[in-house]
Amino acid sequence: MTVYQRIKKILFSLCMFAVALFFIINPSDEAYSVVVAILSIGLAIAGIKDIIFYFVMARHMVEGKMILIQGVIIFDFAIITGSLTDVPKIYILLYLIGVHAFSGVIEIMRAMEARRTVDGPWKIKFSHGIVNLILAIACLIFIRQSNTALIIYSLGLMYSAVVRLFDAFRKKAFVVIE
C-alpha cells in the first residue's frame, strides 16, 4: 500500500466515523434521507466501478463475467435503496437486517476459508462478520423503536471506520517476483 493510499484510507475512515457520530448525536427524520442517499450513492459507485473494471480488464479474465454480474446487481441494489425514501421505516429496518445478516455470513465464510488456506489476517474478517450478525439481531430485537435504523447504521459505520483505520496502519505482506 502506498503512502497516498494509506492517507486516503485514513481520511475516509475518519470521515465515516464523523458522519456516524453526527447521526448518533443528531437523530432526526431528515437523517434517514441522508442515510438512504449515502447508501444509494455508495452502492452506485461500487456497481459502476465493477462494471467499468469488467470492460477495462475483467472481460479478458477467466470468470470475468462474474464481475459484470456483480456490478449490475450492486447497481440494482443502489437503485432499490434510493427508492426507499418514501417507505415506512420498518422496511428500511428489514432491508438493514437483510444486508447485515447476508454480509455477516459471507464475511464469516471468507474468514473460515482464509483460516484454512492462507496464513493471513482472518480474525478481522471473522470479527467483522460477527459484528454484522450482531447488528442484524439488534435490528430484529429493536424493530419497533423509531430511531433504530439510524443508530444501527451508525454503529455499523463506526465499526467499519475503525476496521479501515486499523487496516490502514497494518503492515501488508507482498510478493516480489524476480
PDB file of N, CA and C in Angstrom, residues 101-157:
ATOM      1  N   ALA A 101     -27.147  -9.285   7.875  1.00  0.00           N
ATOM      2  CA  ALA A 101     -27.102 -10.737   8.045  1.00  0.00           C
ATOM      3  C   ALA A 101     -26.362 -11.389   6.876  1.00  0.00           C
ATOM      4  N   PHE A 102     -26.664 -10.974   5.663  1.00  0.00           N
ATOM      5  CA  PHE A 102     -26.012 -11.548   4.489  1.00  0.00           C
ATOM      6  C   PHE A 102     -24.515 -11.260   4.495  1.00  0.00           C
ATOM      7  N   SER A 103     -24.140 -10.001   4.736  1.00  0.00           N
ATOM      8  CA  SER A 103     -22.714  -9.678   4.720  1.00  0.00           C
ATOM      9  C   SER A 103     -21.986 -10.317   5.900  1.00  0.00           C
ATOM     10  N   GLY A 104     -22.674 -10.495   7.035  1.00  0.00           N
ATOM     11  CA  GLY A 104     -22.060 -11.174   8.169  1.00  0.00           C
ATOM     12  C   GLY A 104     -21.754 -12.622   7.870  1.00  0.00           C
ATOM     13  N   VAL A 105     -22.701 -13.314   7.268  1.00  0.00           N
ATOM     14  CA  VAL A 105     -22.492 -14.722   6.923  1.00  0.00           C
ATOM     15  C   VAL A 105     -21.380 -14.855   5.880  1.00  0.00           C
ATOM     16  N   ILE A 106     -21.369 -13.981   4.893  1.00  0.00           N
ATOM     17  CA  ILE A 106     -20.335 -14.032   3.854  1.00  0.00           C
ATOM     18  C   ILE A 106     -18.953 -13.765   4.453  1.00  0.00           C
ATOM     19  N   GLU A 107     -18.844 -12.775   5.352  1.00  0.00           N
ATOM     20  CA  GLU A 107     -17.550 -12.477   5.977  1.00  0.00           C
ATOM     21  C   GLU A 107     -17.063 -13.642   6.836  1.00  0.00           C
ATOM     22  N   ILE A 108     -17.965 -14.276   7.563  1.00  0.00           N
ATOM     23  CA  ILE A 108     -17.569 -15.426   8.382  1.00  0.00           C
ATOM     24  C   ILE A 108     -17.101 -16.573   7.490  1.00  0.00           C
ATOM     25  N   MET A 109     -17.795 -16.807   6.390  1.00  0.00           N
ATOM     26  CA  MET A 109     -17.377 -17.862   5.463  1.00  0.00           C
ATOM     27  C   MET A 109     -16.012 -17.546   4.842  1.00  0.00           C
ATOM     28  N   ARG A 110     -15.782 -16.277   4.478  1.00  0.00           N
ATOM     29  CA  ARG A 110     -14.488 -15.878   3.933  1.00  0.00           C
ATOM     30  C   ARG A 110     -13.378 -16.052   4.966  1.00  0.00           C
ATOM     31  N   ALA A 111     -13.685 -15.714   6.220  1.00  0.00           N
ATOM     32  CA  ALA A 111     -12.679 -15.847   7.280  1.00  0.00           C
ATOM     33  C   ALA A 111     -12.325 -17.311   7.507  1.00  0.00           C
ATOM     34  N   MET A 112     -13.326 -18.177   7.496  1.00  0.00           N
ATOM     35  CA  MET A 112     -13.044 -19.603   7.680  1.00  0.00           C
ATOM     36  C   MET A 112     -12.230 -20.167   6.523  1.00  0.00           C
ATOM     37  N   GLU A 113     -12.524 -19.711   5.309  1.00  0.00           N
ATOM     38  CA  GLU A 113     -11.745 -20.150   4.155  1.00  0.00           C
ATOM     39  C   GLU A 113     -10.318 -19.625   4.239  1.00  0.00           C
ATOM     40  N   ALA A 114     -10.156 -18.366   4.649  1.00  0.00           N
ATOM     41  CA  ALA A 114      -8.812 -17.796   4.788  1.00  0.00           C
ATOM     42  C   ALA A 114      -8.039 -18.503   5.892  1.00  0.00           C
ATOM     43  N   ARG A 115      -8.720 -18.923   6.921  1.00  0.00           N
ATOM     44  CA  ARG A 115      -8.058 -19.629   8.016  1.00  0.00           C
ATOM     45  C   ARG A 115      -7.538 -20.993   7.548  1.00  0.00           C
ATOM     46  N   ARG A 116      -8.309 -21.661   6.684  1.00  0.00           N
ATOM     47  CA  ARG A 116      -7.905 -22.980   6.193  1.00  0.00           C
ATOM     48  C   ARG A 116      -6.800 -22.897   5.143  1.00  0.00           C
ATOM     49  N   THR A 117      -6.840 -21.883   4.282  1.00  0.00           N
ATOM     50  CA  THR A 117      -5.948 -21.881   3.128  1.00  0.00           C
ATOM     51  C   THR A 117      -4.727 -20.980   3.276  1.00  0.00           C
ATOM     52  N   VAL A 118      -4.874 -19.821   3.917  1.00  0.00           N
ATOM     53  CA  VAL A 118      -3.800 -18.834   3.936  1.00  0.00           C
ATOM     54  C   VAL A 118      -3.512 -18.440   5.382  1.00  0.00           C
ATOM     55  N   ASP A 119      -2.251 -18.208   5.673  1.00  0.00           N
ATOM     56  CA  ASP A 119      -1.897 -17.708   6.996  1.00  0.00           C
ATOM     57  C   ASP A 119      -2.002 -16.187   6.981  1.00  0.00           C
ATOM     58  N   GLY A 120      -3.193 -15.670   6.933  1.00  0.00           N
ATOM     59  CA  GLY A 120      -3.405 -14.237   6.854  1.00  0.00           C
ATOM     60  C   GLY A 120      -4.257 -13.729   7.998  1.00  0.00           C
ATOM     61  N   PRO A 121      -4.645 -12.499   7.892  1.00  0.00           N
ATOM     62  CA  PRO A 121      -5.437 -11.875   8.961  1.00  0.00           C
ATOM     63  C   PRO A 121      -6.911 -12.264   8.882  1.00  0.00           C
ATOM     64  N   TRP A 122      -7.237 -13.482   9.241  1.00  0.00           N
ATOM     65  CA  TRP A 122      -8.609 -13.955   9.163  1.00  0.00           C
ATOM     66  C   TRP A 122      -9.431 -13.476  10.353  1.00  0.00           C
ATOM     67  N   LYS A 123      -8.793 -13.097  11.434  1.00  0.00           N
ATOM     68  CA  LYS A 123      -9.516 -12.715  12.644  1.00  0.00           C
ATOM     69  C   LYS A 123     -10.312 -11.432  12.448  1.00  0.00           C
ATOM     70  N   ILE A 124      -9.789 -10.495  11.681  1.00  0.00           N
ATOM     71  CA  ILE A 124     -10.508  -9.243  11.425  1.00  0.00           C
ATOM     72  C   ILE A 124     -11.762  -9.520  10.611  1.00  0.00           C
ATOM     73  N   LYS A 125     -11.648 -10.364   9.597  1.00  0.00           N
ATOM     74  CA  LYS A 125     -12.824 -10.720   8.791  1.00  0.00           C
ATOM     75  C   LYS A 125     -13.865 -11.436   9.646  1.00  0.00           C
ATOM     76  N   PHE A 126     -13.398 -12.333  10.489  1.00  0.00           N
ATOM     77  CA  PHE A 126     -14.325 -13.068  11.340  1.00  0.00           C
ATOM     78  C   PHE A 126     -15.041 -12.130  12.309  1.00  0.00           C
ATOM     79  N   SER A 127     -14.301 -11.211  12.931  1.00  0.00           N
ATOM     80  CA  SER A 127     -14.942 -10.265  13.860  1.00  0.00           C
ATOM     81  C   SER A 127     -15.897  -9.332  13.127  1.00  0.00           C
ATOM     82  N   HIS A 128     -15.545  -8.949  11.902  1.00  0.00           N
ATOM     83  CA  HIS A 128     -16.440  -8.101  11.114  1.00  0.00           C
ATOM     84  C   HIS A 128     -17.746  -8.838  10.810  1.00  0.00           C
ATOM     85  N   GLY A 129     -17.657 -10.114  10.491  1.00  0.00           N
ATOM     86  CA  GLY A 129     -18.856 -10.914  10.242  1.00  0.00           C
ATOM     87  C   GLY A 129     -19.706 -11.068  11.490  1.00  0.00           C
ATOM     88  N   ILE A 130     -19.063 -11.307  12.639  1.00  0.00           N
ATOM     89  CA  ILE A 130     -19.804 -11.440  13.896  1.00  0.00           C
ATOM     90  C   ILE A 130     -20.510 -10.130  14.252  1.00  0.00           C
ATOM     91  N   VAL A 131     -19.813  -9.007  14.075  1.00  0.00           N
ATOM     92  CA  VAL A 131     -20.430  -7.705  14.376  1.00  0.00           C
ATOM     93  C   VAL A 131     -21.614  -7.453  13.447  1.00  0.00           C
ATOM     94  N   ASN A 132     -21.493  -7.819  12.179  1.00  0.00           N
ATOM     95  CA  ASN A 132     -22.620  -7.655  11.257  1.00  0.00           C
ATOM     96  C   ASN A 132     -23.817  -8.505  11.682  1.00  0.00           C
ATOM     97  N   LEU A 133     -23.567  -9.735  12.118  1.00  0.00           N
ATOM     98  CA  LEU A 133     -24.664 -10.577  12.598  1.00  0.00           C
ATOM     99  C   LEU A 133     -25.285 -10.000  13.873  1.00  0.00           C
ATOM    100  N   ILE A 134     -24.465  -9.462  14.765  1.00  0.00           N
ATOM    101  CA  ILE A 134     -24.988  -8.841  15.994  1.00  0.00           C
ATOM    102  C   ILE A 134     -25.843  -7.627  15.646  1.00  0.00           C
ATOM    103  N   LEU A 135     -25.411  -6.840  14.662  1.00  0.00           N
ATOM    104  CA  LEU A 135     -26.208  -5.682  14.239  1.00  0.00           C
ATOM    105  C   LEU A 135     -27.536  -6.118  13.627  1.00  0.00           C
ATOM    106  N   ALA A 136     -27.525  -7.208  12.876  1.00  0.00           N
ATOM    107  CA  ALA A 136     -28.774  -7.720  12.303  1.00  0.00           C
ATOM    108  C   ALA A 136     -29.720  -8.186  13.410  1.00  0.00           C
ATOM    109  N   ILE A 137     -29.184  -8.863  14.419  1.00  0.00           N
ATOM    110  CA  ILE A 137     -30.020  -9.313  15.538  1.00  0.00           C
ATOM    111  C   ILE A 137     -30.538  -8.123  16.331  1.00  0.00           C
ATOM    112  N   ALA A 138     -29.692  -7.094  16.520  1.00  0.00           N
ATOM    113  CA  ALA A 138     -30.137  -5.887  17.228  1.00  0.00           C
ATOM    114  C   ALA A 138     -31.247  -5.182  16.455  1.00  0.00           C
ATOM    115  N   CYS A 139     -31.136  -5.151  15.144  1.00  0.00           N
ATOM    116  CA  CYS A 139     -32.213  -4.582  14.311  1.00  0.00           C
ATOM    117  C   CYS A 139     -33.504  -5.357  14.523  1.00  0.00           C
ATOM    118  N   LEU A 140     -33.390  -6.662  14.582  1.00  0.00           N
ATOM    119  CA  LEU A 140     -34.565  -7.511  14.755  1.00  0.00           C
ATOM    120  C   LEU A 140     -35.186  -7.316  16.134  1.00  0.00           C
ATOM    121  N   ILE A 141     -34.363  -7.176  17.162  1.00  0.00           N
ATOM    122  CA  ILE A 141     -34.875  -7.008  18.520  1.00  0.00           C
ATOM    123  C   ILE A 141     -35.549  -5.647  18.691  1.00  0.00           C
ATOM    124  N   PHE A 142     -34.914  -4.605  18.187  1.00  0.00           N
ATOM    125  CA  PHE A 142     -35.423  -3.247  18.383  1.00  0.00           C
ATOM    126  C   PHE A 142     -36.169  -2.731  17.161  1.00  0.00           C
ATOM    127  N   ILE A 143     -36.900  -3.598  16.489  1.00  0.00           N
ATOM    128  CA  ILE A 143     -37.570  -3.221  15.241  1.00  0.00           C
ATOM    129  C   ILE A 143     -38.707  -2.207  15.459  1.00  0.00           C
ATOM    130  N   ARG A 144     -39.268  -2.154  16.652  1.00  0.00           N
ATOM    131  CA  ARG A 144     -40.381  -1.235  16.922  1.00  0.00           C
ATOM    132  C   ARG A 144     -39.933   0.164  17.342  1.00  0.00           C
ATOM    133  N   GLN A 145     -38.655   0.334  17.668  1.00  0.00           N
ATOM    134  CA  GLN A 145     -38.148   1.650  18.069  1.00  0.00           C
ATOM    135  C   GLN A 145     -38.067   2.567  16.853  1.00  0.00           C
ATOM    136  N   SER A 146     -38.230   3.854  17.068  1.00  0.00           N
ATOM    137  CA  SER A 146     -38.298   4.774  15.940  1.00  0.00           C
ATOM    138  C   SER A 146     -36.933   5.093  15.326  1.00  0.00           C
ATOM    139  N   ASN A 147     -35.886   5.195  16.132  1.00  0.00           N
ATOM    140  CA  ASN A 147     -34.579   5.575  15.602  1.00  0.00           C
ATOM    141  C   ASN A 147     -33.629   4.396  15.465  1.00  0.00           C
ATOM    142  N   THR A 148     -34.149   3.186  15.478  1.00  0.00           N
ATOM    143  CA  THR A 148     -33.292   2.006  15.443  1.00  0.00           C
ATOM    144  C   THR A 148     -32.468   1.933  14.169  1.00  0.00           C
ATOM    145  N   ALA A 149     -33.054   2.183  13.039  1.00  0.00           N
ATOM    146  CA  ALA A 149     -32.330   2.069  11.773  1.00  0.00           C
ATOM    147  C   ALA A 149     -31.155   3.029  11.729  1.00  0.00           C
ATOM    148  N   LEU A 150     -31.368   4.237  12.203  1.00  0.00           N
ATOM    149  CA  LEU A 150     -30.306   5.230  12.189  1.00  0.00           C
ATOM    150  C   LEU A 150     -29.174   4.852  13.145  1.00  0.00           C
ATOM    151  N   ILE A 151     -29.521   4.378  14.325  1.00  0.00           N
ATOM    152  CA  ILE A 151     -28.498   4.013  15.315  1.00  0.00           C
ATOM    153  C   ILE A 151     -27.726   2.777  14.859  1.00  0.00           C
ATOM    154  N   ILE A 152     -28.438   1.767  14.345  1.00  0.00           N
ATOM    155  CA  ILE A 152     -27.765   0.552  13.877  1.00  0.00           C
ATOM    156  C   ILE A 152     -26.850   0.868  12.696  1.00  0.00           C
ATOM    157  N   TYR A 153     -27.329   1.684  11.772  1.00  0.00           N
ATOM    158  CA  TYR A 153     -26.488   2.075  10.639  1.00  0.00           C
ATOM    159  C   TYR A 153     -25.253   2.832  11.124  1.00  0.00           C
ATOM    160  N   SER A 154     -25.441   3.710  12.089  1.00  0.00           N
ATOM    161  CA  SER A 154     -24.322   4.494  12.609  1.00  0.00           C
ATOM    162  C   SER A 154     -23.307   3.609  13.331  1.00  0.00           C
ATOM    163  N   LEU A 155     -23.784   2.648  14.109  1.00  0.00           N
ATOM    164  CA  LEU A 155     -22.869   1.738  14.796  1.00  0.00           C
ATOM    165  C   LEU A 155     -22.083   0.893  13.791  1.00  0.00           C
ATOM    166  N   GLY A 156     -22.749   0.416  12.769  1.00  0.00           N
ATOM    167  CA  GLY A 156     -22.056  -0.340  11.724  1.00  0.00           C
ATOM    168  C   GLY A 156     -21.047   0.507  10.976  1.00  0.00           C
ATOM    169  N   LEU A 157     -21.396   1.761  10.737  1.00  0.00           N
ATOM    170  CA  LEU A 157     -20.485   2.682  10.069  1.00  0.00           C
ATOM    171  C   LEU A 157     -19.265   2.969  10.938  1.00  0.00           C
TER     172      LEU A 157
END
